[in-house]
Coordinates of C-alpha atoms in Angstrom, one line a residue:
Chain A
M647 CA 1.6 95.2 -67.5
R648 CA -0.5 97.6 -69.6
T649 CA 0.5 100.6 -67.5
V650 CA 4.2 99.6 -67.5
R651 CA 4.1 99.3 -71.3
S652 CA 2.4 102.6 -71.8
I653 CA 4.8 104.5 -69.5
L654 CA 7.9 102.8 -71.1
G655 CA 6.6 103.4 -74.6
L656 CA 5.8 107.1 -74.0
A657 CA 9.1 107.6 -72.2
G658 CA 10.8 105.9 -75.2
V659 CA 9.2 108.2 -77.7
G660 CA 10.1 111.2 -75.6
L661 CA 13.7 110.2 -75.2
A662 CA 14.1 109.4 -78.9
A663 CA 12.5 112.7 -79.7
V664 CA 15.1 114.5 -77.5
G665 CA 17.9 112.7 -79.4
L666 CA 16.5 113.4 -82.8
W667 CA 16.1 117.1 -81.9
K668 CA 19.7 117.2 -80.7
L669 CA 20.8 115.4 -83.8
L670 CA 18.9 117.6 -86.2
G671 CA 20.2 120.6 -84.4
Q672 CA 23.7 119.9 -85.8
D673 CA 25.2 122.0 -88.6
G674 CA 24.3 121.1 -92.1
A675 CA 27.6 119.4 -93.1
D676 CA 27.9 117.6 -89.7
L677 CA 24.3 116.5 -89.9
R678 CA 24.7 115.1 -93.5
D679 CA 27.8 113.2 -92.4
A680 CA 26.1 111.8 -89.3
L681 CA 23.1 110.7 -91.2
L682 CA 25.4 109.1 -93.8
W683 CA 27.1 107.1 -91.0
L684 CA 23.8 106.2 -89.4
V685 CA 22.3 104.8 -92.5
G686 CA 25.7 103.4 -93.7
G687 CA 26.2 101.2 -90.7
A688 CA 22.8 99.5 -91.1
V689 CA 23.3 99.1 -94.8
V690 CA 26.7 97.5 -94.4
H691 CA 25.2 95.1 -91.8
D692 CA 22.1 94.2 -93.7
A693 CA 23.4 94.1 -97.2
M694 CA 26.9 92.8 -96.7
L695 CA 27.6 91.3 -93.3
A696 CA 24.2 89.5 -92.7
P697 CA 24.2 87.8 -96.2
V698 CA 27.7 86.6 -95.6
V699 CA 26.7 85.1 -92.2
V700 CA 23.7 83.4 -93.8
L701 CA 26.0 82.0 -96.5
V702 CA 28.4 80.7 -93.8
G703 CA 25.4 79.0 -92.1
A704 CA 24.4 77.4 -95.4
V705 CA 28.0 76.1 -95.9
V706 CA 28.2 74.8 -92.3
M707 CA 25.0 72.9 -92.8
R708 CA 25.9 71.4 -96.2
V709 CA 29.6 70.7 -95.8
L710 CA 30.3 69.9 -92.2
P711 CA 29.5 66.7 -90.4
V712 CA 26.9 67.1 -87.7
W713 CA 29.4 66.8 -84.8
A714 CA 31.5 69.7 -86.1
R715 CA 28.7 72.2 -86.7
M716 CA 28.2 73.6 -83.2
P717 CA 31.9 74.0 -82.5
V718 CA 32.5 75.7 -85.8
V719 CA 29.5 78.0 -85.4
A720 CA 30.7 78.9 -81.9
G721 CA 34.2 79.6 -83.1
F722 CA 32.7 81.7 -85.9
V723 CA 30.7 83.7 -83.4
V724 CA 33.6 84.3 -81.1
L725 CA 36.3 85.1 -83.7
G726 CA 34.0 86.9 -86.1
S727 CA 32.6 89.3 -83.5
A728 CA 36.0 89.9 -81.8
T729 CA 37.5 90.6 -85.2
L730 CA 34.8 93.1 -86.2
M731 CA 35.1 94.8 -82.8
A732 CA 38.9 95.0 -83.2
L733 CA 39.0 96.4 -86.7
P734 CA 39.9 100.0 -85.5
V735 CA 42.9 98.7 -83.6
L736 CA 43.9 96.0 -86.1
G737 CA 44.1 98.7 -88.8
R738 CA 45.7 101.2 -86.3
F739 CA 43.9 103.9 -88.2
G740 CA 44.1 106.3 -85.3
A741 CA 47.8 105.9 -84.7
R742 CA 49.9 109.0 -84.5
E743 CA 53.7 109.4 -84.8
D744 CA 53.8 111.9 -82.0
N745 CA 52.0 109.6 -79.5
P746 CA 53.8 106.2 -79.1
T747 CA 51.5 105.3 -76.2
L748 CA 48.4 105.1 -78.4
L749 CA 47.7 101.8 -80.1
D750 CA 51.0 100.5 -78.8
R751 CA 50.3 96.7 -78.8
D752 CA 50.9 94.1 -81.4
Y753 CA 47.3 93.7 -82.4
V754 CA 47.8 91.4 -85.4
G755 CA 49.9 89.1 -83.2
G756 CA 47.1 89.2 -80.6
W757 CA 44.6 88.4 -83.2
L758 CA 46.6 85.4 -84.4
V759 CA 46.8 84.1 -80.9
L760 CA 43.0 84.4 -80.5
A761 CA 42.5 82.7 -83.9
L762 CA 44.8 79.9 -82.8
L763 CA 43.0 79.5 -79.5
T764 CA 39.7 79.5 -81.3
T765 CA 40.8 76.9 -83.8
L766 CA 42.0 74.7 -80.9
G767 CA 38.7 75.2 -79.1
V768 CA 36.8 74.2 -82.3
A769 CA 39.0 71.1 -82.7
V770 CA 38.6 70.0 -79.1
G771 CA 34.9 70.7 -79.2
S772 CA 34.4 68.7 -82.4
W773 CA 36.3 65.8 -81.0
W774 CA 34.2 65.9 -77.9
Q775 CA 30.9 66.1 -79.9
R776 CA 32.0 63.2 -82.1
R777 CA 32.8 61.1 -79.1
Q778 CA 29.5 62.0 -77.5
S779 CA 27.5 61.2 -80.6
A780 CA 29.4 58.0 -81.2
S781 CA 28.7 56.7 -77.7
R782 CA 25.0 57.8 -77.9
G783 CA 24.7 56.4 -81.3
D784 CA 25.7 52.9 -80.1
E785 CA 22.7 52.9 -77.7
D786 CA 19.7 54.0 -79.7
N787 CA 20.8 54.8 -83.2
P788 CA 23.4 52.6 -84.7
G789 CA 23.3 54.5 -88.0
G790 CA 23.9 57.8 -86.3
D791 CA 27.6 57.8 -86.9
R792 CA 27.0 58.0 -90.6
A793 CA 25.0 61.2 -90.3
H794 CA 27.8 63.3 -91.8
D795 CA 27.9 61.3 -95.0
V796 CA 24.5 62.4 -95.9
P797 CA 23.9 65.9 -97.3
A798 CA 22.2 68.0 -94.7
A799 CA 18.5 68.5 -95.0
D800 CA 18.9 72.2 -95.6
G801 CA 21.2 75.0 -94.9
N802 CA 21.1 77.6 -92.3
G803 CA 20.6 79.9 -95.2
F804 CA 17.6 80.7 -97.3
R805 CA 16.2 78.7 -100.2
A806 CA 16.0 81.6 -102.6
A807 CA 19.8 81.9 -102.7
R808 CA 20.1 78.2 -103.4
A809 CA 17.4 78.2 -106.0
A810 CA 19.0 81.2 -107.7
A811 CA 22.4 79.5 -107.5
E812 CA 21.1 76.3 -109.1
G813 CA 19.4 78.2 -111.9
Q814 CA 15.9 77.6 -110.8
S815 CA 13.3 80.2 -111.2
G816 CA 10.9 79.1 -108.5
T817 CA 10.5 76.5 -105.8
Chain B
M1094 CA 18.7 81.8 -120.8
R1095 CA 16.1 81.7 -118.2
L1096 CA 16.3 84.5 -115.7
P1097 CA 15.3 83.9 -112.1
D1098 CA 11.9 85.4 -111.1
P1099 CA 12.8 88.8 -109.8
R1100 CA 10.3 88.4 -107.0
R1101 CA 12.4 85.4 -105.7
L1102 CA 15.6 87.4 -105.5
I1103 CA 14.3 89.1 -102.4
P1104 CA 13.9 86.4 -99.9
R1105 CA 10.8 86.0 -97.7
P1106 CA 10.9 85.4 -94.0
Q1107 CA 10.0 81.8 -94.5
D1108 CA 13.0 81.3 -96.7
F1109 CA 15.2 81.4 -93.7
T1110 CA 15.1 77.9 -92.4
S1111 CA 17.3 77.9 -89.3
R1112 CA 15.4 76.7 -86.3
L1113 CA 17.8 78.4 -84.0
R1114 CA 16.1 81.7 -84.6
G1115 CA 13.1 82.6 -82.5
P1116 CA 12.1 84.9 -79.6
E1117 CA 13.7 82.4 -77.2
V1118 CA 17.2 83.4 -78.5
T1119 CA 16.3 87.0 -79.3
A1120 CA 14.9 87.8 -75.9
R1121 CA 17.8 86.2 -74.0
V1122 CA 20.5 87.9 -76.0
G1123 CA 18.3 91.1 -76.1
L1124 CA 18.1 91.2 -72.3
W1125 CA 21.9 91.4 -72.0
L1126 CA 22.1 93.8 -74.9
G1127 CA 19.6 96.0 -73.3
I1128 CA 21.6 96.0 -70.0
T1129 CA 24.8 96.9 -71.9
F1130 CA 23.0 99.8 -73.6
F1131 CA 21.5 101.0 -70.4
L1132 CA 24.9 101.0 -68.6
A1133 CA 26.6 102.7 -71.5
F1134 CA 23.9 105.4 -71.6
V1135 CA 24.1 106.1 -67.9
T1136 CA 27.9 106.2 -67.8
G1137 CA 28.0 108.2 -71.0
L1138 CA 25.6 110.7 -69.6
Y1139 CA 27.8 111.0 -66.5
S1140 CA 30.8 111.7 -68.6
H1141 CA 29.0 114.3 -70.7
F1142 CA 27.9 116.2 -67.6
A1143 CA 31.4 115.8 -66.0
Q1144 CA 32.7 117.8 -69.0
D1145 CA 29.9 120.2 -69.3
N1146 CA 29.4 120.9 -65.6
P1147 CA 25.8 122.1 -65.9
T1148 CA 24.9 124.6 -63.3
W1149 CA 21.9 122.6 -62.1
L1150 CA 24.1 119.6 -61.2
T1151 CA 26.7 119.3 -58.5
L1152 CA 28.9 116.4 -59.2
P1153 CA 30.5 114.5 -56.3
T1154 CA 34.3 114.9 -55.8
R1155 CA 34.6 111.5 -54.0
P1156 CA 35.3 108.8 -54.5
E1157 CA 38.2 110.0 -56.7
W1158 CA 38.1 106.8 -58.8
L1159 CA 34.5 107.3 -59.7
Y1160 CA 35.1 108.6 -63.2
R1161 CA 37.6 106.0 -63.8
V1162 CA 35.0 103.3 -63.0
T1163 CA 32.2 104.9 -65.0
Q1164 CA 34.5 105.2 -68.1
G1165 CA 35.7 101.6 -67.7
V1166 CA 32.0 100.5 -67.5
H1167 CA 31.2 102.5 -70.6
L1168 CA 34.0 100.9 -72.5
I1169 CA 33.3 97.4 -71.3
A1170 CA 29.5 97.7 -72.0
G1171 CA 30.2 99.0 -75.5
S1172 CA 32.6 96.2 -76.3
A1173 CA 30.3 93.5 -74.9
A1174 CA 27.4 94.9 -77.0
V1175 CA 29.2 94.0 -80.2
P1176 CA 28.7 90.2 -80.2
L1177 CA 25.3 90.6 -78.5
L1178 CA 24.1 93.0 -81.2
L1179 CA 25.4 90.9 -84.0
V1180 CA 23.7 87.7 -82.7
K1181 CA 20.5 89.6 -81.9
L1182 CA 20.3 91.1 -85.4
W1183 CA 21.0 87.7 -86.9
S1184 CA 18.2 86.2 -84.9
V1185 CA 15.6 88.6 -86.3
F1186 CA 17.1 89.0 -89.8
P1187 CA 14.2 87.3 -91.6
K1188 CA 11.9 90.0 -90.3
L1189 CA 13.7 92.5 -92.5
F1190 CA 11.9 90.8 -95.4
E1191 CA 8.4 90.8 -94.0
R1192 CA 6.0 92.2 -96.6
L1193 CA 3.8 95.1 -95.8
D1194 CA 0.0 94.7 -95.9
L1195 CA -0.5 97.3 -98.5
L1196 CA -4.3 96.6 -98.8
H1197 CA -5.1 96.7 -95.1
V1198 CA -4.8 100.4 -94.1
R1199 CA -5.0 100.0 -90.3
R1200 CA -2.6 97.0 -90.2
L1201 CA -0.3 98.9 -92.6
G1202 CA -0.2 101.8 -90.2
V1203 CA 0.8 99.6 -87.3
Q1204 CA 3.4 97.9 -89.4
L1205 CA 4.9 101.2 -90.6
A1206 CA 5.1 102.5 -87.0
E1207 CA 6.8 99.4 -85.8
R1208 CA 9.2 99.4 -88.8
A1209 CA 10.1 103.0 -88.2
S1210 CA 10.8 102.5 -84.5
I1211 CA 12.9 99.4 -85.1
T1212 CA 14.8 101.1 -88.0
L1213 CA 15.6 103.9 -85.6
L1214 CA 16.8 101.5 -83.0
V1215 CA 19.0 99.5 -85.3
L1216 CA 20.5 102.6 -87.0
A1217 CA 21.3 104.2 -83.6
A1218 CA 22.6 101.0 -82.0
I1219 CA 25.1 100.3 -84.9
F1220 CA 26.1 104.0 -85.0
Q1221 CA 26.9 104.1 -81.3
L1222 CA 29.0 101.0 -81.4
V1223 CA 30.9 101.9 -84.5
T1224 CA 31.6 105.6 -83.5
G1225 CA 32.4 104.6 -79.9
L1226 CA 34.9 102.0 -80.9
A1227 CA 36.5 104.2 -83.4
N1228 CA 36.7 107.0 -80.9
S1229 CA 38.4 104.8 -78.3
S1230 CA 41.2 104.3 -80.7
Q1231 CA 41.2 108.0 -81.6
W1232 CA 40.2 107.3 -85.2
Y1233 CA 37.8 109.9 -86.7
P1234 CA 37.0 108.9 -90.3
W1235 CA 34.0 111.4 -90.4
A1236 CA 33.4 115.1 -90.4
F1237 CA 30.9 115.5 -87.6
S1238 CA 31.8 116.2 -84.0
F1239 CA 32.1 112.8 -82.3
R1240 CA 31.0 114.1 -79.0
S1241 CA 27.8 115.8 -80.0
A1242 CA 26.7 113.1 -82.5
H1243 CA 27.4 110.2 -80.1
Y1244 CA 25.6 112.1 -77.4
A1245 CA 22.5 112.9 -79.6
V1246 CA 22.3 109.4 -81.0
A1247 CA 22.6 107.9 -77.5
W1248 CA 19.2 109.5 -76.7
V1249 CA 17.7 108.1 -79.9
A1250 CA 19.1 104.7 -79.0
I1251 CA 17.9 104.5 -75.5
G1252 CA 14.5 106.0 -76.4
S1253 CA 13.8 103.6 -79.3
L1254 CA 15.1 100.8 -77.1
A1255 CA 12.5 101.7 -74.4
L1256 CA 9.8 101.8 -77.0
H1257 CA 10.9 98.5 -78.5
I1258 CA 10.8 96.8 -75.0
A1259 CA 7.4 98.3 -74.4
V1260 CA 6.1 96.9 -77.7
K1261 CA 7.7 93.5 -77.3
L1262 CA 7.2 93.0 -73.5
P1263 CA 4.6 90.2 -73.8
V1264 CA 6.8 88.3 -76.3
I1265 CA 9.9 88.9 -74.1
R1266 CA 8.1 87.7 -71.0
D1267 CA 6.8 84.5 -72.6
A1268 CA 10.2 83.8 -74.2
L1269 CA 12.2 84.3 -71.0
T1270 CA 9.8 82.3 -68.8
G1271 CA 9.5 79.5 -71.4
S1272 CA 12.0 76.9 -72.5
V1273 CA 14.9 77.8 -74.8
D1274 CA 13.8 75.0 -77.1
A1275 CA 10.2 76.1 -77.3
G1276 CA 8.6 75.4 -80.6
L1277 CA 11.2 72.8 -81.7
R1278 CA 10.2 69.3 -82.4
S1279 CA 12.2 66.7 -80.4
D1280 CA 14.1 65.6 -83.5
D1281 CA 15.2 69.1 -84.3
T1282 CA 17.7 69.0 -81.4
D1283 CA 18.7 65.4 -82.0
A1284 CA 21.8 65.3 -84.0
E1285 CA 21.5 61.5 -84.4
R1286 CA 18.5 61.8 -86.7
A1287 CA 20.0 64.3 -89.0
T1288 CA 19.6 62.2 -92.1
S1289 CA 17.3 63.8 -94.7
P1290 CA 14.6 61.5 -96.0
H1291 CA 15.4 62.5 -99.5
P1292 CA 19.1 63.4 -99.6
G1293 CA 19.0 64.3 -103.3
E1294 CA 16.1 66.8 -102.9
S1295 CA 17.3 70.3 -103.0
V1296 CA 14.6 71.8 -100.9
P1297 CA 13.2 69.4 -98.5
R1298 CA 10.0 70.6 -96.9
T1299 CA 10.2 68.5 -93.7
G1300 CA 12.8 67.2 -91.4
P1301 CA 15.2 68.8 -89.0
V1302 CA 17.0 71.7 -90.5
T1303 CA 19.6 72.6 -87.9
A1304 CA 20.9 69.2 -87.0
G1305 CA 24.0 69.4 -84.8
L1306 CA 23.1 72.9 -83.7
S1307 CA 21.1 74.0 -80.7
R1308 CA 19.8 77.3 -79.3
R1309 CA 21.6 76.5 -76.1
G1310 CA 24.8 76.1 -78.0
L1311 CA 24.4 79.3 -79.8
L1312 CA 23.6 81.2 -76.6
R1313 CA 26.7 79.7 -74.9
A1314 CA 28.8 80.8 -77.9
T1315 CA 27.3 84.3 -77.6
W1316 CA 28.2 84.5 -73.9
L1317 CA 31.7 83.2 -74.7
A1318 CA 32.2 85.8 -77.5
T1319 CA 31.0 88.5 -75.1
G1320 CA 33.5 87.4 -72.5
V1321 CA 36.3 87.3 -75.0
V1322 CA 35.7 90.8 -76.4
V1323 CA 35.4 92.2 -72.8
L1324 CA 38.7 90.5 -71.7
S1325 CA 40.4 91.6 -74.9
T1326 CA 39.6 95.3 -74.4
A1327 CA 39.1 96.0 -70.7
G1328 CA 42.8 96.2 -69.9
A1329 CA 42.7 99.9 -71.1
S1330 CA 40.9 100.6 -67.8
V1331 CA 41.4 97.5 -65.6
P1332 CA 45.2 97.3 -65.0
W1333 CA 45.3 93.6 -64.0
L1334 CA 43.7 92.6 -67.3
R1335 CA 46.4 94.4 -69.3
R1336 CA 48.2 91.2 -70.2
V1337 CA 45.2 89.5 -71.8
S1338 CA 43.7 92.5 -73.4
I1339 CA 45.1 91.9 -76.8
F1340 CA 42.9 94.7 -78.4
A1341 CA 43.2 97.3 -75.7
V1342 CA 43.9 100.7 -77.2
R1343 CA 46.8 101.3 -74.8
S1344 CA 49.2 98.9 -73.1
G1345 CA 49.4 101.3 -70.1
D1346 CA 53.0 102.2 -70.7
G1347 CA 54.2 105.7 -71.3
P1348 CA 56.6 108.3 -70.1
Q1349 CA 56.6 108.4 -66.3
G1350 CA 54.5 105.2 -66.3
V1351 CA 51.4 106.9 -67.7
P1352 CA 50.1 106.8 -71.3
I1353 CA 49.7 110.1 -73.2
N1354 CA 46.3 111.2 -74.3
T1355 CA 47.3 114.0 -76.7
S1356 CA 50.9 114.7 -77.3
A1357 CA 52.3 118.2 -76.9
V1358 CA 53.2 118.2 -80.6
A1359 CA 49.6 117.3 -81.6
A1360 CA 48.3 120.0 -79.3
K1361 CA 50.7 122.5 -80.8
V1362 CA 51.9 123.8 -77.4
V1363 CA 55.6 122.9 -77.5
P1364 CA 56.9 126.5 -77.9
A1365 CA 54.5 128.0 -75.3
A1366 CA 55.1 125.2 -72.8
T1367 CA 58.8 125.2 -73.0
S1368 CA 59.2 129.0 -73.0
P1369 CA 61.4 130.2 -70.2
S1370 CA 59.0 133.1 -69.7
Y1371 CA 56.1 130.8 -68.9
T1372 CA 53.8 132.2 -66.2
L1373 CA 50.6 131.1 -64.7
E1374 CA 48.0 133.8 -64.4
V1375 CA 45.3 133.6 -61.8
T1376 CA 42.6 136.2 -61.8
H1377 CA 39.6 136.9 -59.6
K1378 CA 37.4 139.9 -60.6
D1379 CA 39.8 142.8 -60.9
R1380 CA 42.6 141.1 -58.9
S1381 CA 45.2 139.1 -60.7
A1382 CA 48.5 137.4 -59.9
T1383 CA 51.2 135.7 -62.0
F1384 CA 53.3 132.9 -60.9
T1385 CA 56.5 131.6 -62.6
L1386 CA 57.4 128.0 -62.5
A1387 CA 59.9 128.8 -59.7
D1388 CA 57.2 130.5 -57.7
L1389 CA 55.0 127.4 -58.0
R1390 CA 57.8 125.1 -57.0
S1391 CA 58.5 127.1 -53.9
M1392 CA 54.9 126.8 -52.7
P1393 CA 53.8 124.0 -50.3
Q1394 CA 53.6 120.8 -52.3
T1395 CA 51.1 118.0 -52.0
T1396 CA 51.5 114.5 -53.3
A1397 CA 48.6 112.2 -54.0
T1398 CA 48.0 109.0 -55.9
L1399 CA 45.2 109.8 -58.3
P1400 CA 43.7 108.2 -61.3
I1401 CA 43.6 109.9 -64.7
A1402 CA 40.7 108.9 -66.8
C1403 CA 40.1 110.0 -70.4
V1404 CA 36.9 110.6 -72.3
E1405 CA 38.2 108.0 -74.8
G1406 CA 37.7 105.4 -72.0
W1407 CA 41.2 104.5 -70.9
S1408 CA 42.6 105.3 -67.5
A1409 CA 45.8 105.0 -65.4
S1410 CA 47.0 105.8 -62.0
G1411 CA 49.9 108.1 -61.0
E1412 CA 51.5 109.8 -58.1
W1413 CA 51.0 113.5 -58.7
T1414 CA 52.9 116.3 -56.8
G1415 CA 52.0 119.9 -57.0
V1416 CA 50.3 123.0 -55.6
R1417 CA 46.7 122.8 -54.4
V1418 CA 44.5 124.9 -56.6
S1419 CA 42.7 126.1 -53.4
H1420 CA 46.1 127.5 -52.2
L1421 CA 46.4 129.7 -55.3
L1422 CA 42.8 130.9 -55.0
D1423 CA 43.5 131.8 -51.3
Q1424 CA 46.5 133.9 -52.5
L1425 CA 44.0 136.1 -54.3
G1426 CA 41.4 136.0 -51.7
A1427 CA 38.9 134.3 -54.0
P1428 CA 35.8 133.1 -52.0
A1429 CA 35.0 129.5 -51.5
E1430 CA 32.0 129.6 -53.8
A1431 CA 34.1 130.7 -56.8
D1432 CA 34.0 128.4 -59.8
V1433 CA 37.3 128.2 -61.7
T1434 CA 37.9 128.3 -65.5
V1435 CA 41.1 126.7 -66.7
E1436 CA 42.5 128.0 -69.9
S1437 CA 45.0 125.7 -71.7
L1438 CA 48.0 126.7 -73.7
Q1439 CA 46.4 124.8 -76.5
R1440 CA 44.8 127.3 -78.8
D1441 CA 42.3 125.1 -80.7
G1442 CA 40.4 122.0 -79.9
P1443 CA 37.5 121.2 -77.7
F1444 CA 39.4 121.3 -74.4
T1445 CA 41.1 124.7 -74.5
V1446 CA 38.9 126.0 -71.8
T1447 CA 37.6 123.8 -69.0
S1448 CA 35.6 124.6 -66.0
L1449 CA 36.4 123.5 -62.5
P1450 CA 33.3 123.8 -60.4
R1451 CA 33.8 125.1 -56.8
Q1452 CA 33.7 121.8 -55.1
F1453 CA 36.6 120.6 -57.2
A1454 CA 38.5 123.9 -57.0
R1455 CA 38.4 123.7 -53.2
D1456 CA 39.1 120.0 -52.9
P1457 CA 42.5 119.4 -51.2
L1458 CA 43.3 116.8 -53.8
T1459 CA 42.9 119.1 -56.8
L1460 CA 46.4 119.9 -57.7
L1461 CA 48.3 121.9 -60.3
A1462 CA 50.7 119.1 -60.8
L1463 CA 54.4 119.8 -61.3
E1464 CA 55.6 116.2 -61.0
L1465 CA 54.4 112.8 -61.9
N1466 CA 55.7 109.6 -60.3
G1467 CA 58.6 111.6 -58.8
E1468 CA 59.8 113.3 -62.0
T1469 CA 59.2 116.7 -63.4
L1470 CA 56.0 116.4 -65.5
S1471 CA 56.8 115.4 -69.0
I1472 CA 55.7 117.8 -71.7
D1473 CA 53.3 115.2 -73.0
H1474 CA 51.6 115.0 -69.6
G1475 CA 51.1 118.8 -69.4
F1476 CA 54.4 120.4 -68.5
P1477 CA 54.8 123.0 -67.0
V1478 CA 51.7 122.4 -64.9
G1479 CA 49.0 119.8 -65.2
S1480 CA 45.8 119.8 -63.4
S1481 CA 45.1 116.4 -61.8
R1482 CA 41.4 117.1 -61.4
R1483 CA 40.2 113.6 -60.6
L1484 CA 36.8 113.7 -62.0
V1485 CA 37.1 114.7 -65.6
R1486 CA 39.1 113.2 -68.3
A1487 CA 42.8 113.7 -68.4
F1488 CA 43.2 117.3 -69.1
C1489 CA 44.7 116.9 -72.4
R1490 CA 46.6 120.2 -72.4
P1491 CA 45.9 121.5 -68.9
S1492 CA 48.6 124.1 -68.6
G1493 CA 48.0 127.8 -68.8
S1494 CA 46.2 130.3 -66.8
A1495 CA 43.4 129.9 -64.3
A1496 CA 40.7 132.4 -63.7
S1497 CA 38.0 132.2 -61.0
R1498 CA 34.7 133.8 -61.5

């Protein structure tokens, strides 16, 4: 284990060094732009995308009944990641008038179909979960069916956001 | 007005309350993410060498669909990595807010080293997926050369990934061999006991915090999302998936049944390619011969069904008819060990000059194509002559003169 880790670690440092050397060998303007995109991608994720996802988690936990949570989260993971991945084709930013074979599908139409299928899947999943919990609830937890009437214990999100939102200065 | 304590504006790791997070999820998603990055790295390297033809490497000429497959795997692995990376980053997001041990020098050193390596990995991973996806749709909203930047950062990504695995190996092993639900209390996974003991309390300290959700469910959703993005893009290289690939960069249609990579207009070759005085010049040392289109048409023709695979990842198959490159080289008496340089009519761009190593130049299936699927090659496919070299990307503007060295 120790040997494997050492070899893997050293190889990793070496390979990353090769990459950095190749990257830093680029021309000044190219390098500046590449560094901008390197840092920009992570900043967009950490400062914009991730907080939005945390917020969605908090909303899911506070607003949705228990039986709908997993299906909605699954639908969000599927549609959210597919949409992000498809942004370049949805925007058709690379389209060229002289090349009709490039980006030649109805991407927005395809997205709508995917969104519809996802919504259907979430609806069916929620219905199934509700049925499951209802039948289980009859056996060992008669009150379980009411779970969704009670505010969730806490969100998927972080307390600081809530504390700030509710005007509290501390916990 | 009372302002919130500024220290509370930046959350701490313990402020993130979802019990779905944990090495159990991170390691399982990370395993597949690592596999996709490894596949993308290997196939990307192959593509890079296939264009560069380094002298120390002799690439195989068979199977002729090899490059098509490696490019397809590259594209599919890159797409699949998107949901995997997003869920993986979500699962470790609280770690971003871990405070440094400023007072403990040795611990601080270790922390900084780990932070640096992970920062490098995250930056490189996001960069590779963003630039790769944009490139597959031929969208270049940046100034740097896609090819050299994507290539350089690939090494950074795979290197920092190897380092990350080395550091985390014990955690990964424990997480993968243990239960997905490790560390959860039984009531955490039980949706029926989701009621909070104090419904009115804004920040309950105890009780299940992810009622209704489960790590298993999240993992299943991640695999489903991965499958969906793969199916939605793979049609650009897997023909039978075309109908379901709603986000494929090409439908597979095009003139003569094959999509166009770069149009003749975009390559600025229309006048040169349509000129009646077009000739192909083949040189070897001090010998040289020129061939008109009529000369080429009167030579022995070979027809073969060969795939055309582009650096951008898409591929298609066509029936190409034309003159063997080896036949032209024989006319000049060029020796079998001569490598060939193909000059395009295109005057600027990265593919004006392409090398054709000897094993490809002499391959009976390497053609200067005059026809595609039974018709005279369309100008967007490289009229007057296109080189259907199987290995390397579609020669975007392959016509012009050939010289052997």
